[in-house]
Amino acid sequence: MSQTVSPSIASPQTQQVLDVELRQVSKYFGGEAAIQDIDLKIREGEFFSILGPSGCGKTTTLRLIAGFEQPSAGMVLIQGRDMSRTPAHRRSVNTVFQSYALFNHMTVKDNIAFGLRVKRMGRSQREQRVADALQLVKMGSFAHRYPQQLSGGQKQRVALARALVNRPAVMLLDEPLGALDLKLRKQMQVELTNLHQQLGITFVMVTHDQEEALSLSNRIAVMKDGDIEQIGTPSEIYDYPQTPFVADFIGETNLLQGEVEFADSQMLRLLTPEGTTVLVNRSEANLPDLKTAVVSVRPENIRLSQEAPLNEGNCYSGYVKHIMYLGTHLHCVVQLQTGERLTVMQPNRSEQSLTPETPVYVSWLPSDCLALAA
Ligand code: ATP
């Protein structure tokens, strides 16, 4: 299969080598759109995650790249080549599924060798490839076991080896750690990162776990209702969400919606229906154009004190409604005098004696919150 880039369809951004590109891709099932007009560019060597709530179209997007589904409209390109006539088994991608999809009647070694046998690779080369793949996932001593004799984490390693043995340009991972318990999941996250760095190939992972996406990825696409809301690095997505949905979905945040009382290019003043005034001087939208806005303030950016604070930012009085001890931190819900509730994350300091009903002040700087178009 030729790997040359057809000049007619190559990306105009020639500095970036793209491994996967979706151009205006839609997929309908029985008249219902699973994804609509999606544009996506995944660079060579990236760890790219597709993140979003259940049913938003993540798996459909991955299956279109894999070739298990055909787009209803638009074009999927892999390494610059239009894939509309290339079946799944001839694409330079391999998929790892949450369910592992191993053959139970075959040993670990035969499961991994299966794809190479189908390609009729010679025995000695095949054995070498399988041994290399087993070593990569640290499963060399399990070669002769059957899948039912393995733990969940070990099965997932075999599934990874079975995909890697084909030396794909792109690894597609569909909730690869979804079936593992939390501890094993954390361990496998580290192993996935190591594998990605060692191999230098492109990883495209579907997940609904935002912490997993933030910790593993170079870039993330956040999806909602079959559309992409935002693409960015983990810190761009977390610190500069472009929509209230992204702000709320990634991490925890407080969203205050209201009318814009005043706005210039530097500062915005918002009045909520409850009568709370909020000052903001960071925005993802053009501040003077906003009539209504949503202000996002992260729980960790809110300071909580029992004395009135001295800063001139946003400061409100209220009382502690709920409090949860998380060891290093306290997770508090504060009921403001005006009626709104805010979630606050506080370092757990011994001098504080917070209990439900404790009167408190909450405050944050105008630079510690973000105005978004409502
Ligand atoms: P989850 O996290 O729950 O796996 P997802 O984001 O991966 O969800 P998809 O599996 O891509 O979502 O599904 C997107 C939408 O398309 C859903 O409404 C789903 O019901 C629908 N859908 C997906 N596959 C099919 C199919 N083969 N036939 C009909 N509808 C489908």
Coordinates of N, CA, C and O in Angstrom, one line a residue, residues 257-353:
Q257 N -25.0 32.5 36.0 CA -25.6 33.1 34.8 C -26.3 34.4 35.1 O -26.9 34.5 36.2
G258 N -26.2 35.4 34.3 CA -26.9 36.6 34.6 C -26.8 37.6 33.4 O -26.3 37.3 32.3
E259 N -27.3 38.8 33.7 CA -27.3 39.9 32.7 C -26.0 40.7 32.9 O -25.5 40.9 34.0
V260 N -25.5 41.1 31.7 CA -24.3 41.9 31.8 C -24.7 43.4 32.1 O -25.4 44.0 31.3
E261 N -24.2 43.9 33.2 CA -24.6 45.2 33.6 C -23.6 46.2 32.9 O -24.0 47.3 32.6
F262 N -22.4 45.8 32.8 CA -21.4 46.7 32.3 C -20.3 45.8 31.6 O -19.9 44.7 32.2
A263 N -19.7 46.2 30.5 CA -18.6 45.5 29.9 C -17.8 46.4 29.1 O -18.3 47.2 28.3
D264 N -16.5 46.4 29.2 CA -15.6 47.0 28.2 C -14.6 45.9 27.8 O -14.8 44.7 28.2
S265 N -13.5 46.3 27.2 CA -12.6 45.3 26.7 C -11.8 44.6 27.9 O -11.2 43.5 27.7
Q266 N -11.8 45.1 29.1 CA -11.1 44.6 30.2 C -11.9 43.9 31.2 O -11.5 42.9 31.8
M267 N -13.1 44.4 31.4 CA -13.8 44.0 32.7 C -15.3 43.8 32.3 O -15.9 44.5 31.4
L268 N -15.9 42.9 33.0 CA -17.4 42.7 32.9 C -18.0 42.6 34.2 O -17.4 42.1 35.2
R269 N -19.2 43.2 34.4 CA -19.9 43.1 35.6 C -21.2 42.4 35.4 O -22.0 42.9 34.5
L270 N -21.5 41.3 36.1 CA -22.6 40.5 35.8 C -23.6 40.5 37.0 O -23.1 40.6 38.2
L271 N -24.9 40.6 36.8 CA -25.8 40.6 37.9 C -26.7 39.3 37.7 O -27.4 39.2 36.7
T272 N -26.7 38.5 38.7 CA -27.5 37.2 38.6 C -28.9 37.5 39.0 O -29.2 38.6 39.7
P273 N -29.9 36.7 38.6 CA -31.3 36.9 39.0 C -31.5 37.0 40.6 O -32.4 37.7 41.1
E274 N -30.6 36.4 41.3 CA -30.6 36.4 42.8 C -30.1 37.7 43.3 O -30.2 38.0 44.5
G275 N -29.4 38.5 42.5 CA -28.9 39.8 42.9 C -27.4 39.8 43.3 O -26.9 40.7 43.9
T276 N -26.7 38.8 42.9 CA -25.3 38.7 43.2 C -24.5 39.4 42.0 O -24.8 39.2 40.8
T277 N -23.6 40.3 42.3 CA -22.8 41.0 41.3 C -21.5 40.3 41.2 O -20.8 40.1 42.3
V278 N -21.0 40.0 40.0 CA -19.7 39.3 39.8 C -18.9 40.1 38.9 O -19.4 40.5 37.8
L279 N -17.6 40.3 39.3 CA -16.7 41.0 38.4 C -15.7 40.0 37.8 O -15.2 39.1 38.5
V280 N -15.5 40.2 36.5 CA -14.7 39.3 35.7 C -13.7 40.0 34.8 O -14.2 41.0 34.2
N281 N -12.5 39.6 34.8 CA -11.7 40.2 33.7 C -10.9 39.2 32.9 O -9.9 39.5 32.3
R282 N -11.5 38.0 32.7 CA -11.0 37.1 31.7 C -12.2 36.6 30.9 O -13.3 36.4 31.5
S283 N -12.0 36.4 29.6 CA -13.1 36.0 28.8 C -12.7 35.2 27.6 O -11.7 35.4 27.1
E284 N -13.6 34.3 27.3 CA -13.4 33.6 26.0 C -14.3 34.2 24.9 O -14.3 33.7 23.8
A285 N -15.0 35.2 25.2 CA -15.8 35.9 24.3 C -15.5 37.4 24.3 O -14.7 37.8 25.1
N286 N -16.0 38.1 23.3 CA -15.7 39.5 23.3 C -16.6 40.2 24.3 O -17.8 40.3 24.2
L287 N -16.0 40.7 25.4 CA -16.7 41.2 26.6 C -17.8 42.3 26.2 O -18.9 42.1 26.6
P288 N -17.4 43.3 25.4 CA -18.4 44.4 25.2 C -19.6 43.9 24.4 O -20.7 44.5 24.5
D289 N -19.5 42.7 23.7 CA -20.7 42.2 22.9 C -21.7 41.4 23.7 O -22.7 41.0 23.3
L290 N -21.3 41.1 25.0 CA -22.1 40.1 25.7 C -23.3 40.9 26.4 O -23.2 41.9 27.0
K291 N -24.5 40.3 26.2 CA -25.7 40.8 26.9 C -26.0 40.0 28.1 O -26.4 40.5 29.1
T292 N -25.9 38.7 27.9 CA -26.0 37.8 29.1 C -24.7 37.0 29.0 O -24.1 36.8 28.0
A293 N -24.3 36.5 30.2 CA -23.1 35.7 30.2 C -23.2 34.6 31.3 O -24.1 34.7 32.2
V294 N -22.3 33.6 31.2 CA -22.1 32.7 32.3 C -20.7 32.8 32.8 O -19.8 32.9 32.1
V295 N -20.6 33.0 34.1 CA -19.3 33.1 34.7 C -18.9 31.8 35.3 O -19.7 31.2 36.1
S296 N -17.7 31.3 35.0 CA -17.3 30.0 35.5 C -16.2 30.3 36.6 O -15.2 31.0 36.3
V297 N -16.3 29.8 37.8 CA -15.3 29.9 38.8 C -15.0 28.6 39.4 O -16.0 27.9 39.9
R298 N -13.8 28.1 39.3 CA -13.4 26.8 39.8 C -13.4 26.8 41.4 O -13.0 27.7 42.0
P299 N -13.9 25.7 41.9 CA -13.9 25.6 43.4 C -12.5 25.9 44.1 O -12.5 26.5 45.2
E300 N -11.4 25.5 43.4 CA -10.1 25.7 44.0 C -9.7 27.2 43.9 O -8.7 27.6 44.6
N301 N -10.4 28.0 43.1 CA -10.0 29.4 43.0 C -10.8 30.3 44.0 O -10.6 31.5 44.1
I302 N -11.7 29.6 44.7 CA -12.5 30.4 45.7 C -11.8 30.3 47.1 O -11.5 29.1 47.5
R303 N -11.6 31.4 47.8 CA -11.1 31.4 49.1 C -12.2 31.4 50.1 O -13.2 32.2 49.9
L304 N -12.1 30.7 51.2 CA -13.1 30.6 52.2 C -12.5 31.1 53.5 O -11.4 30.7 53.9
S305 N -13.2 32.1 54.2 CA -12.6 32.5 55.4 C -13.7 32.9 56.4 O -14.9 33.1 56.0
Q306 N -13.3 32.9 57.7 CA -14.3 33.2 58.7 C -14.3 34.7 59.0 O -15.2 35.3 59.6
E307 N -13.1 35.4 58.6 CA -13.0 36.8 58.8 C -13.3 37.5 57.4 O -13.0 36.8 56.4
A308 N -13.8 38.7 57.4 CA -14.1 39.4 56.1 C -12.7 39.6 55.4 O -11.8 40.1 56.0
P309 N -12.6 39.1 54.1 CA -11.3 39.3 53.5 C -11.0 40.7 53.0 O -12.0 41.5 52.9
L310 N -9.8 41.1 52.8 CA -9.4 42.4 52.5 C -9.4 42.7 51.0 O -9.4 43.9 50.6
N311 N -9.4 41.7 50.2 CA -9.2 42.0 48.7 C -10.5 42.6 48.2 O -11.5 42.6 48.7
E312 N -10.3 43.3 47.0 CA -11.4 44.0 46.4 C -12.1 43.3 45.3 O -12.8 43.9 44.5
G313 N -11.9 42.0 45.3 CA -12.6 41.3 44.2 C -14.0 40.9 44.5 O -14.8 41.7 45.0
N314 N -14.4 39.7 44.2 CA -15.7 39.2 44.5 C -15.8 38.7 45.9 O -15.0 37.7 46.2
C315 N -16.6 39.2 46.7 CA -16.6 38.8 48.1 C -18.1 38.7 48.6 O -18.9 39.7 48.4
Y316 N -18.5 37.6 49.2 CA -19.9 37.4 49.6 C -19.9 36.7 50.9 O -19.1 35.9 51.2
S317 N -21.0 36.9 51.7 CA -21.1 36.2 52.9 C -22.2 35.1 52.8 O -23.1 35.2 51.9
G318 N -22.1 34.1 53.7 CA -23.0 33.0 53.6 C -22.7 32.1 54.8 O -22.1 32.5 55.8
Y319 N -23.1 30.8 54.6 CA -22.8 29.9 55.7 C -22.5 28.5 55.0 O -23.0 28.2 53.9
V320 N -21.8 27.7 55.8 CA -21.5 26.3 55.2 C -22.8 25.5 55.2 O -23.4 25.3 56.2
K321 N -23.1 24.9 54.1 CA -24.3 24.1 54.0 C -23.9 22.6 54.1 O -24.5 21.9 54.9
H322 N -22.8 22.2 53.4 CA -22.3 20.8 53.5 C -20.8 20.9 53.6 O -20.2 21.8 53.0
I323 N -20.2 19.9 54.2 CA -18.8 19.8 54.2 C -18.3 18.4 54.2 O -19.0 17.5 54.8
M324 N -17.3 18.1 53.3 CA -16.9 16.8 53.1 C -15.3 16.8 53.3 O -14.6 17.6 52.7
Y325 N -14.8 15.9 54.2 CA -13.4 15.8 54.4 C -12.7 14.9 53.4 O -13.2 13.8 53.2
L326 N -11.8 15.4 52.6 CA -11.1 14.6 51.6 C -9.6 14.4 51.9 O -8.8 14.3 51.1
G327 N -9.3 14.4 53.2 CA -7.9 14.3 53.6 C -7.2 15.6 53.5 O -7.3 16.5 54.4
T328 N -6.5 15.8 52.3 CA -5.7 17.0 52.2 C -6.6 18.2 52.0 O -6.2 19.4 52.1
H329 N -7.9 18.0 51.5 CA -8.8 19.1 51.2 C -10.1 19.0 51.9 O -10.5 17.9 52.2
L330 N -10.8 20.1 52.0 CA -12.2 20.1 52.4 C -13.0 20.5 51.2 O -12.7 21.5 50.5
H331 N -14.1 19.8 50.9 CA -15.0 20.1 49.8 C -16.3 20.7 50.5 O -17.0 20.0 51.2
C332 N -16.5 22.0 50.3 CA -17.6 22.6 51.0 C -18.6 23.2 50.0 O -18.3 23.7 48.9
V333 N -19.9 23.1 50.4 CA -20.9 23.8 49.7 C -21.3 25.0 50.6 O -21.7 24.8 51.7
V334 N -21.2 26.2 50.0 CA -21.6 27.4 50.8 C -22.8 28.0 50.2 O -23.0 28.2 49.0
Q335 N -23.8 28.3 51.1 CA -25.0 28.9 50.7 C -24.8 30.4 50.9 O -24.5 30.9 52.1
L336 N -24.9 31.2 49.9 CA -24.8 32.7 50.0 C -26.0 33.3 50.5 O -27.1 32.7 50.4
Q337 N -25.9 34.5 51.1 CA -27.0 35.3 51.6 C -28.1 35.5 50.5 O -29.3 35.5 50.7
T338 N -27.5 35.7 49.3 CA -28.4 35.9 48.1 C -29.2 34.7 47.7 O -30.1 34.8 46.9
G339 N -28.7 33.5 48.1 CA -29.5 32.3 47.7 C -28.7 31.3 46.9 O -29.0 30.1 46.9
E340 N -27.7 31.8 46.1 CA -26.9 30.8 45.3 C -26.1 29.9 46.2 O -25.7 30.3 47.3
R341 N -25.7 28.7 45.6 CA -24.8 27.8 46.3 C -23.5 27.7 45.5 O -23.6 27.6 44.3
L342 N -22.4 27.8 46.2 CA -21.1 27.7 45.5 C -20.3 26.5 46.2 O -20.4 26.3 47.4
T343 N -19.6 25.8 45.3 CA -18.8 24.7 45.8 C -17.4 25.3 45.9 O -16.9 26.0 45.0
V344 N -16.8 25.0 47.0 CA -15.4 25.5 47.3 C -14.5 24.4 47.7 O -14.9 23.5 48.5
M345 N -13.3 24.4 47.2 CA -12.3 23.4 47.6 C -11.2 24.1 48.4 O -10.6 25.0 47.9
Q346 N -11.1 23.7 49.6 CA -10.1 24.4 50.6 C -9.0 23.4 51.0 O -9.3 22.3 51.4
P347 N -7.8 23.9 51.1 CA -6.8 23.1 51.8 C -7.2 22.8 53.2 O -7.8 23.7 53.8
N348 N -7.0 21.6 53.7 CA -7.4 21.3 55.1 C -6.4 21.8 56.1 O -5.4 21.2 56.3
R349 N -6.8 22.9 56.7 CA -5.8 23.5 57.7 C -6.4 23.4 59.1 O -7.6 23.6 59.3
S350 N -5.6 23.0 60.0 CA -6.1 22.6 61.3 C -6.7 23.8 62.1 O -7.6 23.6 62.9
E351 N -6.3 25.1 61.7 CA -6.8 26.2 62.5 C -8.2 26.5 62.1 O -8.9 27.2 62.9
Q352 N -8.7 25.9 61.0 CA -10.1 26.2 60.7 C -11.0 25.2 61.4 O -10.8 24.1 61.5
S353 N -12.2 25.8 61.9 CA -13.1 24.8 62.5 C -14.5 25.1 61.8 O -15.3 25.8 62.2

